[in-house]
Tab-separated table of C-alpha atoms in Angstrom:
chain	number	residue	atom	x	y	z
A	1	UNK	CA	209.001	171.778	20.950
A	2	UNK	CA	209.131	169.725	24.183
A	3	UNK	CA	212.829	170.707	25.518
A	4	UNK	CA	212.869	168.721	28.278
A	5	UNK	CA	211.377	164.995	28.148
A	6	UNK	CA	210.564	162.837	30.925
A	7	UNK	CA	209.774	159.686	31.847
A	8	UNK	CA	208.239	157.712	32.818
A	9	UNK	CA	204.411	158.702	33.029
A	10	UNK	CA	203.869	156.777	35.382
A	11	UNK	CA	204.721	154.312	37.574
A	12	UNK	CA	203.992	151.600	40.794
A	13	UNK	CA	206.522	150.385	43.158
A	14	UNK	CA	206.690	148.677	46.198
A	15	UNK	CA	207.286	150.566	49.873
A	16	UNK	CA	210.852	150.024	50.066
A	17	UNK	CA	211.703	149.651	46.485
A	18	UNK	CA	213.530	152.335	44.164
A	19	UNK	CA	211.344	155.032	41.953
A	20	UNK	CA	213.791	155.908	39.257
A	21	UNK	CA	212.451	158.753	36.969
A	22	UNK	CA	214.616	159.686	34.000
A	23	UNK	CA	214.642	163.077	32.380
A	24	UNK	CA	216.557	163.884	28.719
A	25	UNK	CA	217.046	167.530	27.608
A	26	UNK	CA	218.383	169.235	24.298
A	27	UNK	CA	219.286	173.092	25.221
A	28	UNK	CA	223.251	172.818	26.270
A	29	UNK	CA	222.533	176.341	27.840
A	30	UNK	CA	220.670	174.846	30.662
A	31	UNK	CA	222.545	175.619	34.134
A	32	UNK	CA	220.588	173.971	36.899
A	33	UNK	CA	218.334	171.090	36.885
A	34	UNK	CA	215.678	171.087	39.849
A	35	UNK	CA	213.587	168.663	40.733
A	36	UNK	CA	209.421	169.463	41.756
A	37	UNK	CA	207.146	167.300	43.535
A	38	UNK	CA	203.528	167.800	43.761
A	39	UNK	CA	200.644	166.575	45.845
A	40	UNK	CA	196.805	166.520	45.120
A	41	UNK	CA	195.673	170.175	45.345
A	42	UNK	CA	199.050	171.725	45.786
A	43	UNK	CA	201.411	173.567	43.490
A	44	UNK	CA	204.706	172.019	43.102
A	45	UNK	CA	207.544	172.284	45.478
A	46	UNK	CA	211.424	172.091	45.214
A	47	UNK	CA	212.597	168.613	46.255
A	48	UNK	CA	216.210	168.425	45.268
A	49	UNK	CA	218.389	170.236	42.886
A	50	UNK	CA	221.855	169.353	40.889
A	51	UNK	CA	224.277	171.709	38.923
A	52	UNK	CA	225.766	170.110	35.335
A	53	UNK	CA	229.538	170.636	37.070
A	54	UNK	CA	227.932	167.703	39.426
A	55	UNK	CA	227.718	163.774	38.587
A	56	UNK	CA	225.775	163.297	41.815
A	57	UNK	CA	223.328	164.466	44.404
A	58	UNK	CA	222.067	163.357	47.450
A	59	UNK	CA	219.925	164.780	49.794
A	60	UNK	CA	218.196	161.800	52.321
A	61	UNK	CA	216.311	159.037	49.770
A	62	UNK	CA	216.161	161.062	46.766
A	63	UNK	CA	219.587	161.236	44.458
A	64	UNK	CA	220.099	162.906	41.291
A	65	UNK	CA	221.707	160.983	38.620
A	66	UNK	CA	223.615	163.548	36.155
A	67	UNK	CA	225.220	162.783	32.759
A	68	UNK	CA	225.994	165.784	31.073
A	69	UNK	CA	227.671	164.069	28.001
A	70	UNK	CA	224.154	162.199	27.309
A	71	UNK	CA	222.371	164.852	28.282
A	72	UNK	CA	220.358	163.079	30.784
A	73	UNK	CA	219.661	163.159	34.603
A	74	UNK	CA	217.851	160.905	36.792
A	75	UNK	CA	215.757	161.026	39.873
A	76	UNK	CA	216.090	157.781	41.907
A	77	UNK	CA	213.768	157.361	45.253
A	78	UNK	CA	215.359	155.209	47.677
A	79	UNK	CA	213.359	152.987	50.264
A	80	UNK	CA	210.162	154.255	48.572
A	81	UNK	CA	207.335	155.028	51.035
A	82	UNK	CA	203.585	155.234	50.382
A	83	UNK	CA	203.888	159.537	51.774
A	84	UNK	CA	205.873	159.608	48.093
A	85	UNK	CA	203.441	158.779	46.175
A	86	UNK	CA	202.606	162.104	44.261
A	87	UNK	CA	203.493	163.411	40.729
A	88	UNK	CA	207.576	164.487	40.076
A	89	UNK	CA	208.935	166.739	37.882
A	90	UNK	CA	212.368	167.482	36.157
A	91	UNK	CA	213.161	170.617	34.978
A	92	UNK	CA	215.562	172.692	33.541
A	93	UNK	CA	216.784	176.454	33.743
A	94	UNK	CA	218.758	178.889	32.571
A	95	UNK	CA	219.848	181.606	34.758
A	96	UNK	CA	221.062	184.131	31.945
A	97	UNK	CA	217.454	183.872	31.157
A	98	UNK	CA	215.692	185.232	33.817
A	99	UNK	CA	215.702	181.756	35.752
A	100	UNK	CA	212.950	180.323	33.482
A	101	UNK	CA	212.270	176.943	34.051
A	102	UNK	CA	210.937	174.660	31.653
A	103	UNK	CA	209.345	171.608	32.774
A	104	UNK	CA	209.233	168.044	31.769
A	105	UNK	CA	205.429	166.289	31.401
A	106	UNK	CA	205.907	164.570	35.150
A	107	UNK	CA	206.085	161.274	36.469
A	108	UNK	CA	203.008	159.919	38.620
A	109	UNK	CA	204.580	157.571	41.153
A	110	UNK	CA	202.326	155.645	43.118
A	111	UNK	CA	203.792	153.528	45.981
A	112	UNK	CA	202.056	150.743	47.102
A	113	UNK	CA	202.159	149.701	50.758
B	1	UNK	CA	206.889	182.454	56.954
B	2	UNK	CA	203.743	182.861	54.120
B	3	UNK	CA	204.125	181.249	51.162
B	4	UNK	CA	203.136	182.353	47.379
B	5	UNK	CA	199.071	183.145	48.055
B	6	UNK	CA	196.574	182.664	45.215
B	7	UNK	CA	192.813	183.428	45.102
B	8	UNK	CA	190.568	182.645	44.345
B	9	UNK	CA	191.351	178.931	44.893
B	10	UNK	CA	188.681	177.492	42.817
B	11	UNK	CA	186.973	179.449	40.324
B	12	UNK	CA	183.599	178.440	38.307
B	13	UNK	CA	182.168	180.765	35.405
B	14	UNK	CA	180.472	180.641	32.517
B	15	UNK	CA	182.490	181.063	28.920
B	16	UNK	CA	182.719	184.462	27.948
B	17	UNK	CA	183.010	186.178	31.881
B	18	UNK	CA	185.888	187.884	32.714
B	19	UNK	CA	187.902	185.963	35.058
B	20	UNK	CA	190.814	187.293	36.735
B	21	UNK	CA	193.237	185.504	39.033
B	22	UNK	CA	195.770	186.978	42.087
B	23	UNK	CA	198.632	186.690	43.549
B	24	UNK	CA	200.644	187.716	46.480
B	25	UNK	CA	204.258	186.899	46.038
B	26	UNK	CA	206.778	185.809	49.222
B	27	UNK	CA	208.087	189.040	50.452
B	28	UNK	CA	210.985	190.246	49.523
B	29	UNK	CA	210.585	187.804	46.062
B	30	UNK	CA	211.598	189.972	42.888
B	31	UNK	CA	210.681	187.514	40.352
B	32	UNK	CA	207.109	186.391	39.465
B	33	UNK	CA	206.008	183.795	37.450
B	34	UNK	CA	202.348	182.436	36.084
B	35	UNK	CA	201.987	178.675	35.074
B	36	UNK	CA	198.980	176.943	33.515
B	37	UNK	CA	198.959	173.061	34.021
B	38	UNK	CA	196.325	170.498	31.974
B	39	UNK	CA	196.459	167.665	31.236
B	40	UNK	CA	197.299	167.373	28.021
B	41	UNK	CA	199.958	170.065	27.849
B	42	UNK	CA	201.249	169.659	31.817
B	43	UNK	CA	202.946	172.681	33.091
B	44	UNK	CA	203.309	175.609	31.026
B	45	UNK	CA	204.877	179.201	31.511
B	46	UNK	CA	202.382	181.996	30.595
B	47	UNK	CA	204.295	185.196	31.403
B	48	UNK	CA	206.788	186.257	34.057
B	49	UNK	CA	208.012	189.452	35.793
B	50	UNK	CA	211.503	190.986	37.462
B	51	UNK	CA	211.404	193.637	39.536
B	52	UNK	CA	207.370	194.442	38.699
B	53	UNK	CA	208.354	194.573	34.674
B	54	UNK	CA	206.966	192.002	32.634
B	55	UNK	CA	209.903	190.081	31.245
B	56	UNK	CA	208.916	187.057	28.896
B	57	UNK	CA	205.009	187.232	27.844
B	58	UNK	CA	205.775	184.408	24.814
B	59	UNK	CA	203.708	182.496	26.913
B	60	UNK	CA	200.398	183.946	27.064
B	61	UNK	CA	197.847	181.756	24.769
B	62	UNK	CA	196.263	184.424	22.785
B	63	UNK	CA	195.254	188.399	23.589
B	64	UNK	CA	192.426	187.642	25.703
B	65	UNK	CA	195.173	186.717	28.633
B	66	UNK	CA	196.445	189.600	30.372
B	67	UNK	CA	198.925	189.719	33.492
B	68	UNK	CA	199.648	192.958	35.580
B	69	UNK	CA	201.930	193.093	38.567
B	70	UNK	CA	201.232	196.797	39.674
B	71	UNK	CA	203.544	196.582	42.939
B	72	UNK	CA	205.975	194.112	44.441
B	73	UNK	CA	203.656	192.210	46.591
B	74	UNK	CA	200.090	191.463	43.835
B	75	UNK	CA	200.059	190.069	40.658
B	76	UNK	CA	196.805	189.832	38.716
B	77	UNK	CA	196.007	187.088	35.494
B	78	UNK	CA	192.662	187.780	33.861
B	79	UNK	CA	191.109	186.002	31.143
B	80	UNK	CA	188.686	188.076	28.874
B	81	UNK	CA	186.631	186.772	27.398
B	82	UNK	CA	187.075	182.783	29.301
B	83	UNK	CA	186.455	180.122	27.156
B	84	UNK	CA	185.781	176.294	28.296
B	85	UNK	CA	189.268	175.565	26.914
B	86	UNK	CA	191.092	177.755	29.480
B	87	UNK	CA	189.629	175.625	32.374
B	88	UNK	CA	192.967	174.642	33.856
B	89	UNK	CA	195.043	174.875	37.284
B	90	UNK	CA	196.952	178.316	37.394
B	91	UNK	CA	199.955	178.575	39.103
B	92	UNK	CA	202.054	181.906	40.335
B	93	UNK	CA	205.376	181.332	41.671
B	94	UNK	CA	208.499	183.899	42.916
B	95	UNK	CA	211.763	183.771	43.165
B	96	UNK	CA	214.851	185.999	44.139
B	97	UNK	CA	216.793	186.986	41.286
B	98	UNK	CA	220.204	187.759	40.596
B	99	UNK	CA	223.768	185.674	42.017
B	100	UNK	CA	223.545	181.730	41.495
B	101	UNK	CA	220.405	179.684	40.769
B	102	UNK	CA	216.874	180.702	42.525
B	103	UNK	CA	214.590	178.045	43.360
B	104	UNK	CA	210.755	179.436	42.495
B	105	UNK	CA	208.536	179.325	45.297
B	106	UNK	CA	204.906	178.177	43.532
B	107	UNK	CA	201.543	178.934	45.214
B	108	UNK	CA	198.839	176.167	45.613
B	109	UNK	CA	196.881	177.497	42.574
B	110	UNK	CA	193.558	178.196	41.399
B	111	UNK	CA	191.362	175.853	39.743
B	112	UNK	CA	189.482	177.286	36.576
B	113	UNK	CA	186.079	175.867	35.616
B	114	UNK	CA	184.462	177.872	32.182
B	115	UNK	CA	181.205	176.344	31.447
């Protein structure tokens, strides 16, 4: 059972335009919501992360969306530039549970320049 | 500072070898974790570890996976016997564990080929 769903798969902007990347979960246990981004031959990496106590994010272009009520948060990319093209993740963890994080299925965002 | 080190970084075998996969967690990391990404099923946990004790193995595909972490600083993942439909990209990651949220750290992976 997919707990956290993403989308979507993919998608093309234009350099300068805004990636938006929406994520849905079900488990109302889940505590922190990070965000992964991952290159061609590299393991993911931490790009920005949001608390459910938090509507908002921001951290340079990239913003978290968060609607705890829907149970839905959103990645939006800002001024999107060609170096962001790679594949995003949401995920979802619970700390009570070892910090486990379960992932979405990723979003392959290619920006063209 | 080092980051999460896997090796081998590419791996090609032939289906029924014994394949086995290591990692060095970030130092001072008590939390490991082992990932398995296709395709088809993206990124999956396999089995993780606090404090060198295996925590969560619900994971693991089947009994021919096995994961070890014998010290703080090496993990191992073997496969035995490998099987063409374990050729995937096998992540370890580590995190600190304990007070608020932990980010995990994830090494650049090793690529698994089973002919």
């Amino acid at each position: 059972q997919q707990q956290v769903k993403q989308s979507p798969q993919s998608l093309i902007v234009q350099k300068g335009g805004i990636s938006i990347i929406n994520c849905a979960y079900e488990n109302t246990a889940f505590d922190y919501f990070p965000w992964y981004q991952q290159f061609p031959g590299k393991g993911p990496a931490l790009l920005i992360a949001i608390r459910p106590d938090v509507s908002e994010k921001k951290e340079g272009r990239f913003t978290i969306s968060f609607n705890k009520s829907a149970k839905q948060f959103s990645l939006h990319i800002m001024d999107s530039q060609p170096g962001d093209s790679a594949t995003y993740f949401c995920a979802a963890q619970i700390k009570a549970a070892g910090n486990k994080l379960t992932f979405g299925g990723g979003t392959r965002v290619l920006v063209k320049p | 500072d080092a980051g999460v080190i896997q090796s081998p970084r590419h791996e090609v075998t032939e289906m029924g070898q014994e394949v086995t996969l290591r990692c060095k967690p970030i130092s001072g990391h008590n939390s490991l974790f082992w990932y398995r990404q296709t395709m088809m099923r993206g990124l999956e946990l396999l089995i993780y570890f606090n404090n060198n004790v295996p925590i969560d193995d619900s994971g693991m595909p089947e009994d021919r996976f096995s994961a070890k972490m014998p010290n703080a600083s090496f993990s191992t993942l073997k496969i035995q016997p490998s099987e063409p439909r374990d050729s995937a990209v096998y992540f370890c990651a580590s995190s600190l564990s304990g007070g608020r949220n932990q980010p995990q750290h994830f090494g650049d992976g090793t690529r698994l080929s089973i002919l």
